[in-house]
Coordinates of C-alpha atoms and ligand atoms in Angstrom, one line a residue:
X1 CA 19.2 30.1 3.1
X2 CA 18.7 30.5 -0.7
X3 CA 17.0 27.8 -2.6
X4 CA 19.3 24.8 -2.9
X5 CA 20.0 22.1 -5.5
X6 CA 19.4 18.4 -4.8
X7 CA 23.1 17.6 -4.8
X8 CA 23.6 17.5 -1.0
X9 CA 20.1 16.1 -0.3
X10 CA 20.5 13.2 -2.7
X11 CA 24.0 12.3 -1.4
X12 CA 22.7 12.1 2.2
X13 CA 19.5 10.3 1.1
X14 CA 21.4 7.7 -0.8
X15 CA 23.8 7.1 2.1
X16 CA 21.0 7.2 4.7
X17 CA 18.6 4.9 2.9
X18 CA 15.7 7.3 2.7
X19 CA 14.1 9.5 0.0
X20 CA 13.2 13.2 -0.4
X21 CA 9.6 14.0 -1.2
X22 CA 9.0 15.9 -4.5
X23 CA 5.6 17.5 -4.2
X24 CA 3.8 19.3 -7.1
X25 CA 2.7 22.8 -6.3
X26 CA 0.5 25.3 -8.1
X27 CA -1.0 27.7 -5.5
X28 CA -0.4 29.3 -2.1
X29 CA -2.3 26.9 0.0
X30 CA -0.6 23.8 -1.4
X31 CA 2.9 25.5 -0.9
X32 CA 2.0 26.5 2.7
X33 CA 0.5 23.0 3.6
X34 CA 3.6 21.2 2.3
X35 CA 6.2 23.5 3.7
X36 CA 4.5 23.8 7.1
X37 CA 4.5 20.0 7.3
X38 CA 8.2 19.8 6.4
X39 CA 9.0 22.5 9.0
X40 CA 7.3 20.6 11.8
X41 CA 9.2 17.4 11.1
X42 CA 12.4 19.1 9.9
X43 CA 12.6 17.6 6.5
X44 CA 14.4 18.8 3.3
X45 CA 12.0 19.4 0.4
X46 CA 11.7 19.5 -3.3
X47 CA 8.8 21.6 -4.6
X48 CA 8.1 20.9 -8.3
X49 CA 6.2 22.8 -10.9
X50 CA 4.9 21.2 -14.1
X51 CA 4.6 23.1 -17.4
X52 CA 0.8 23.2 -16.8
X53 CA 1.2 24.5 -13.2
X54 CA 3.6 27.2 -14.5
X55 CA 1.0 28.2 -17.1
X56 CA -1.8 28.2 -14.5
X57 CA -0.1 30.2 -11.7
X58 CA 2.6 32.2 -13.6
X59 CA 6.3 31.7 -13.1
X60 CA 6.8 34.8 -11.0
X61 CA 4.0 34.1 -8.6
X62 CA 5.2 30.6 -8.0
X63 CA 8.8 31.7 -7.6
X64 CA 7.8 34.4 -5.0
X65 CA 5.5 32.0 -3.1
X66 CA 8.3 29.4 -2.9
X67 CA 10.8 32.2 -1.8
X68 CA 8.3 33.2 0.9
X69 CA 8.0 29.6 2.1
X70 CA 11.8 29.4 2.3
X71 CA 12.0 32.6 4.3
X72 CA 9.3 31.4 6.7
X73 CA 10.6 27.9 7.2
X74 CA 14.4 28.3 6.7
X75 CA 14.4 24.7 5.3
X76 CA 16.6 23.5 2.5
X77 CA 14.1 23.7 -0.4
X78 CA 14.8 22.9 -4.1
X79 CA 12.6 24.3 -6.7
X80 CA 12.3 21.9 -9.6
X81 CA 10.7 21.9 -13.1
X82 CA 8.7 18.7 -13.4
X83 CA 8.6 17.0 -16.9
X84 CA 10.2 19.8 -18.9
X85 CA 9.7 18.8 -22.5
X86 CA 12.0 21.2 -24.4
X87 CA 15.3 23.0 -24.0
X88 CA 13.3 26.3 -24.0
X89 CA 11.2 25.6 -21.0
X90 CA 14.2 24.3 -19.1
X91 CA 16.2 27.4 -20.0
X92 CA 13.3 29.7 -18.9
X93 CA 13.2 28.0 -15.5
X94 CA 17.0 28.0 -15.1
X95 CA 17.1 31.7 -16.0
X96 CA 14.1 32.4 -13.7
X97 CA 15.6 31.0 -10.5
X98 CA 14.8 27.3 -10.4
X99 CA 17.6 25.2 -8.9
X100 CA 16.7 21.9 -10.7
X101 CA 15.0 20.9 -13.9
X102 CA 13.8 17.7 -15.4
X103 CA 14.2 17.2 -19.1
X104 CA 11.8 14.5 -20.1
X105 CA 13.0 13.0 -23.4
X106 CA 11.6 9.6 -22.5
X107 CA 9.2 9.7 -25.5
X108 CA 12.2 10.2 -27.9
X109 CA 14.4 7.6 -29.5
X110 CA 17.5 6.9 -27.3
X111 CA 20.0 9.0 -29.4
X112 CA 17.6 12.0 -29.5
X113 CA 16.9 11.7 -25.8
X114 CA 20.6 11.9 -25.2
X115 CA 21.1 14.9 -27.5
X116 CA 18.3 16.9 -25.9
X117 CA 19.2 16.0 -22.3
X118 CA 22.9 16.9 -22.9
X119 CA 21.9 20.2 -24.3
X120 CA 19.9 21.0 -21.1
X121 CA 22.7 19.6 -18.9
X122 CA 25.3 21.8 -20.5
X123 CA 23.2 25.0 -20.0
X124 CA 22.1 24.0 -16.5
X125 CA 25.5 23.1 -15.1
X126 CA 26.9 26.3 -16.5
X127 CA 24.3 28.1 -14.3
X128 CA 24.7 25.9 -11.1
X129 CA 21.5 24.0 -11.7
X130 CA 21.0 20.2 -11.6
X131 CA 19.2 18.1 -14.1
X132 CA 17.0 15.0 -13.9
X133 CA 16.6 12.9 -17.1
X134 CA 14.3 10.0 -17.9
X135 CA 14.6 6.6 -19.5
X136 CA 11.6 4.4 -20.0
X137 CA 8.0 5.7 -20.2
X138 CA 5.3 5.9 -17.5
X139 CA 1.7 5.4 -18.4
X140 CA -0.9 7.9 -17.2
X141 CA -2.3 11.4 -17.6
X142 CA -0.6 14.7 -17.1
X143 CA -1.9 18.1 -18.3
X144 CA 0.1 18.0 -21.5
X145 CA 0.6 14.3 -22.2
X146 CA -1.5 11.2 -22.1
X147 CA 0.5 8.0 -22.3
X148 CA -1.6 4.8 -22.8
X149 CA -0.5 1.5 -21.3
X150 CA 0.5 0.2 -24.7
X151 CA 2.8 3.2 -25.3
X152 CA 4.4 2.9 -21.8
X153 CA 7.6 0.9 -21.4
X154 CA 9.9 -0.2 -18.6
X155 CA 13.4 1.3 -18.4
X156 CA 16.0 -1.0 -20.1
X157 CA 18.8 -1.3 -17.5
X158 CA 21.4 -2.0 -20.2
X159 CA 20.9 1.6 -21.4
X160 CA 21.4 3.5 -18.2
X161 CA 25.2 3.7 -18.0
X162 CA 25.6 5.1 -21.5
X163 CA 22.8 7.6 -20.9
X164 CA 24.2 8.9 -17.7
X165 CA 27.8 9.0 -19.0
X166 CA 26.9 10.8 -22.3
X167 CA 24.4 13.3 -20.9
X168 CA 26.0 14.1 -17.5
X169 CA 22.6 14.1 -15.8
X170 CA 22.5 14.4 -12.0
X171 CA 19.7 12.0 -11.4
X172 CA 17.6 9.5 -13.5
X173 CA 13.9 8.8 -13.5
X174 CA 13.1 5.2 -14.4
X175 CA 9.9 3.4 -15.2
X176 CA 9.2 0.3 -13.1
X177 CA 5.4 0.1 -13.4
X178 CA 4.1 3.2 -11.6
X179 CA 2.0 5.6 -13.6
X180 CA 0.7 9.1 -13.3
X181 CA -2.7 10.0 -12.0
X182 CA -5.3 8.2 -9.8
X183 CA -5.8 5.0 -11.8
X184 CA -2.5 3.2 -11.6
X185 CA -3.4 -0.5 -11.6
X186 CA -6.3 -2.4 -13.0
X187 CA -5.4 -5.6 -11.0
X188 CA -2.9 -6.2 -8.2
X189 CA -0.3 -3.4 -7.9
X190 CA 3.0 -4.8 -9.2
X191 CA 6.3 -2.9 -9.5
X192 CA 9.5 -4.2 -11.2
X193 CA 11.9 -4.0 -8.3
X194 CA 14.2 -6.2 -10.3
X195 CA 14.7 -3.4 -12.8
X196 CA 15.4 -0.9 -10.0
X197 CA 18.0 -3.3 -8.5
X198 CA 19.7 -3.8 -11.8
X199 CA 19.8 -0.1 -12.5
X200 CA 21.2 0.6 -9.0
X201 CA 23.9 -2.1 -9.6
X202 CA 24.9 -0.5 -12.8
X203 CA 25.0 3.0 -11.4
X204 CA 26.5 2.7 -7.9
X205 CA 25.9 5.8 -5.7
X206 CA 23.7 7.5 -8.4
X207 CA 20.3 8.9 -7.4
X208 CA 17.2 7.4 -9.0
X209 CA 13.8 9.1 -9.2
X210 CA 10.4 7.4 -8.9
X211 CA 7.5 9.2 -10.6
X212 CA 3.8 8.3 -10.3
X213 CA 4.3 7.5 -6.6
X214 CA 0.9 8.6 -5.1
X215 CA -0.8 5.9 -3.0
X216 CA -4.2 7.2 -4.1
X217 CA -5.2 6.9 -0.4
X218 CA -8.4 4.9 -0.2
X219 CA -10.0 7.0 2.6
X220 CA -9.6 10.1 0.4
X221 CA -11.2 8.5 -2.6
X222 CA -14.0 7.2 -0.4
X223 CA -14.6 10.7 0.9
X224 CA -14.7 12.1 -2.6
X225 CA -17.2 9.5 -3.7
X226 CA -19.3 10.0 -0.5
X227 CA -19.6 13.8 -1.2
X228 CA -20.7 13.7 -4.8
X229 CA -17.5 12.6 -6.6
X230 CA -17.2 9.7 -9.0
X231 CA -13.8 8.0 -9.0
X232 CA -14.5 4.2 -9.1
X233 CA -11.4 2.1 -9.5
X234 CA -8.9 4.8 -8.4
X235 CA -5.9 3.0 -7.1
X236 CA -2.3 3.8 -6.3
X237 CA 1.1 2.4 -5.1
X238 CA 0.9 0.7 -1.7
X239 CA 2.9 2.5 0.9
X240 CA 5.0 -0.6 1.7
X241 CA 6.3 -0.6 -1.9
X242 CA 7.2 3.1 -1.6
X243 CA 9.0 2.4 1.7
X244 CA 11.0 -0.3 0.0
X245 CA 11.9 2.1 -2.9
X246 CA 12.9 4.8 -0.4
X247 CA 15.4 2.5 1.2
X248 CA 17.0 1.7 -2.1
X249 CA 18.8 3.9 -4.7
X250 CA 15.6 5.9 -5.1
X251 CA 16.3 9.4 -3.6
X252 CA 13.3 11.4 -5.0
X253 CA 9.7 10.2 -4.8
X254 CA 7.2 12.3 -6.8
X255 CA 3.7 12.9 -5.3
X256 CA 1.0 15.0 -6.9
X257 CA -2.3 13.0 -7.1
X258 CA -2.5 12.4 -3.4
X259 CA -2.3 16.2 -2.8
X260 CA -5.1 16.8 -5.3
X261 CA -7.2 14.1 -3.6
X262 CA -6.6 15.5 -0.1
X263 CA -7.6 19.0 -1.2
X264 CA -10.6 17.9 -3.2
X265 CA -11.9 15.5 -0.6
X266 CA -11.7 18.2 2.1
X267 CA -13.4 20.9 0.1
X268 CA -16.2 18.5 -1.0
X269 CA -16.8 17.5 2.6
X270 CA -16.7 21.0 3.9
X271 CA -19.1 22.4 1.3
X272 CA -21.5 19.5 1.7
X273 CA -21.5 20.1 5.5
X274 CA -21.7 23.9 5.2
X275 CA -24.0 24.6 2.2
X276 CA -24.4 28.3 3.2
X277 CA -20.7 29.1 3.3
X278 CA -19.1 30.9 0.4
X279 CA -15.9 32.5 1.7
X280 CA -13.0 30.6 0.0
X281 CA -10.9 31.0 3.2
X282 CA -13.5 28.8 5.0
X283 CA -12.9 25.8 2.8
X284 CA -9.3 26.5 1.8
X285 CA -8.1 26.5 5.4
X286 CA -9.1 22.9 6.1
X287 CA -7.8 21.9 2.7
X288 CA -4.4 23.4 3.5
X289 CA -4.5 21.6 6.8
X290 CA -5.3 18.3 5.0
X291 CA -2.3 18.8 2.7
X292 CA -0.1 19.4 5.8
X293 CA -1.3 16.2 7.5
X294 CA -0.8 14.2 4.4
X295 CA 2.7 15.5 3.7
X296 CA 3.7 14.9 7.4
X297 CA 2.5 11.3 7.0
X298 CA 4.4 10.8 3.8
X299 CA 7.6 12.3 5.3
X300 CA 7.5 10.3 8.5
X301 CA 5.9 7.0 7.5
X302 CA 6.9 6.6 3.8
X303 CA 9.9 8.6 2.8
X304 CA 11.9 8.6 6.1
X305 CA 13.4 12.0 5.6
X306 CA 12.1 13.6 8.9
X307 CA 14.9 15.1 10.9
X308 CA 17.2 15.3 7.9
X309 CA 16.9 19.0 7.0
Ligands
G3H401 O1 3.6 14.1 -13.5 C1 2.8 15.0 -13.6 C2 2.3 15.8 -12.5 O2 1.3 15.2 -11.8 C3 1.8 17.2 -13.0 O3 0.6 17.1 -13.6 O4 0.9 18.3 -15.8 O5 -1.4 18.0 -14.7 O6 0.3 19.6 -13.7 P1 0.1 18.3 -14.5
13P402 P1 1.3 10.9 -9.1 O1 0.3 11.2 -10.2 O2 1.4 9.5 -8.7 O3 1.2 11.8 -7.9 O4 2.8 11.2 -9.7 C1 3.3 12.6 -9.8 C2 4.5 12.7 -10.6 O5 5.1 11.7 -11.0 C3 4.9 14.1 -10.9 O6 6.0 14.1 -11.8
ZN403 ZN1 6.1 12.5 -13.2

């Protein structure tokens, strides 16, 4: 099966009350861990690549690794550009075989966001590729952007119908209080489900995307801190909130930080326990296994998309 778009996946997810996991990838072990997990529980997958990941690993290497995963697993896999910030990067990914792109104009004024998003949609749709847009702005850190809490803003539900109608986007990322990275909440975790419900009411049947959805699993942070790391105050979105989102209009849930934590915690532990080992395969193998277990857990216990491939 060639790489697929999210069209069919989102339709089924919306109707079935579950969500598809969109996992960030940047090397072979991460791609293998995620796709082997999805294979075992027969789940559809979105593998997503940020601009930083594409610079790190190279477009062609990532493309070929994902194609290899598709051949090995025969799962429906969508390859998605995460947080594209210009027409040019979206075009390069569309021309280079991605089946979905995000154009993130969330930092732009409304009219400019519409103009840029529509330009990408016109090009993408002419090439059979789907597009995710964004309204509202998440706080947090990504490679290329750092958004402070003051700069972040919730999605305004009254803008969503016009944005979707004028751009033609296939899905919409909204900001309801999650943020990128491992430090999501200073106090109690709080998400604006009222905004999500109002957006869903205004866009019946339309797939919504939730970014910043790592749980920052406490045991992984503890392990990192135990073996020489220093991540005090790391905190993510409780799983119960994600399960609630997955049952709603949210069809795509983005997870990156938890993968990073799983890999780093495992490698720190391994090297602390085997100070004389220096073959990368020795510590990357358990790291890949940790990613696999984490992704299986997310699919079965959080997203609910097991058995839906
Ligand atoms: O939302 C951002 C993802 O976690 C990707 O992060 O830009 O550091 O690759 P990155
Ligand atoms: P996390 O940092 O919570 O994993 O979010 C990832 C994300 O939204 C990628 O676009
Ligand atoms: Zn994101």
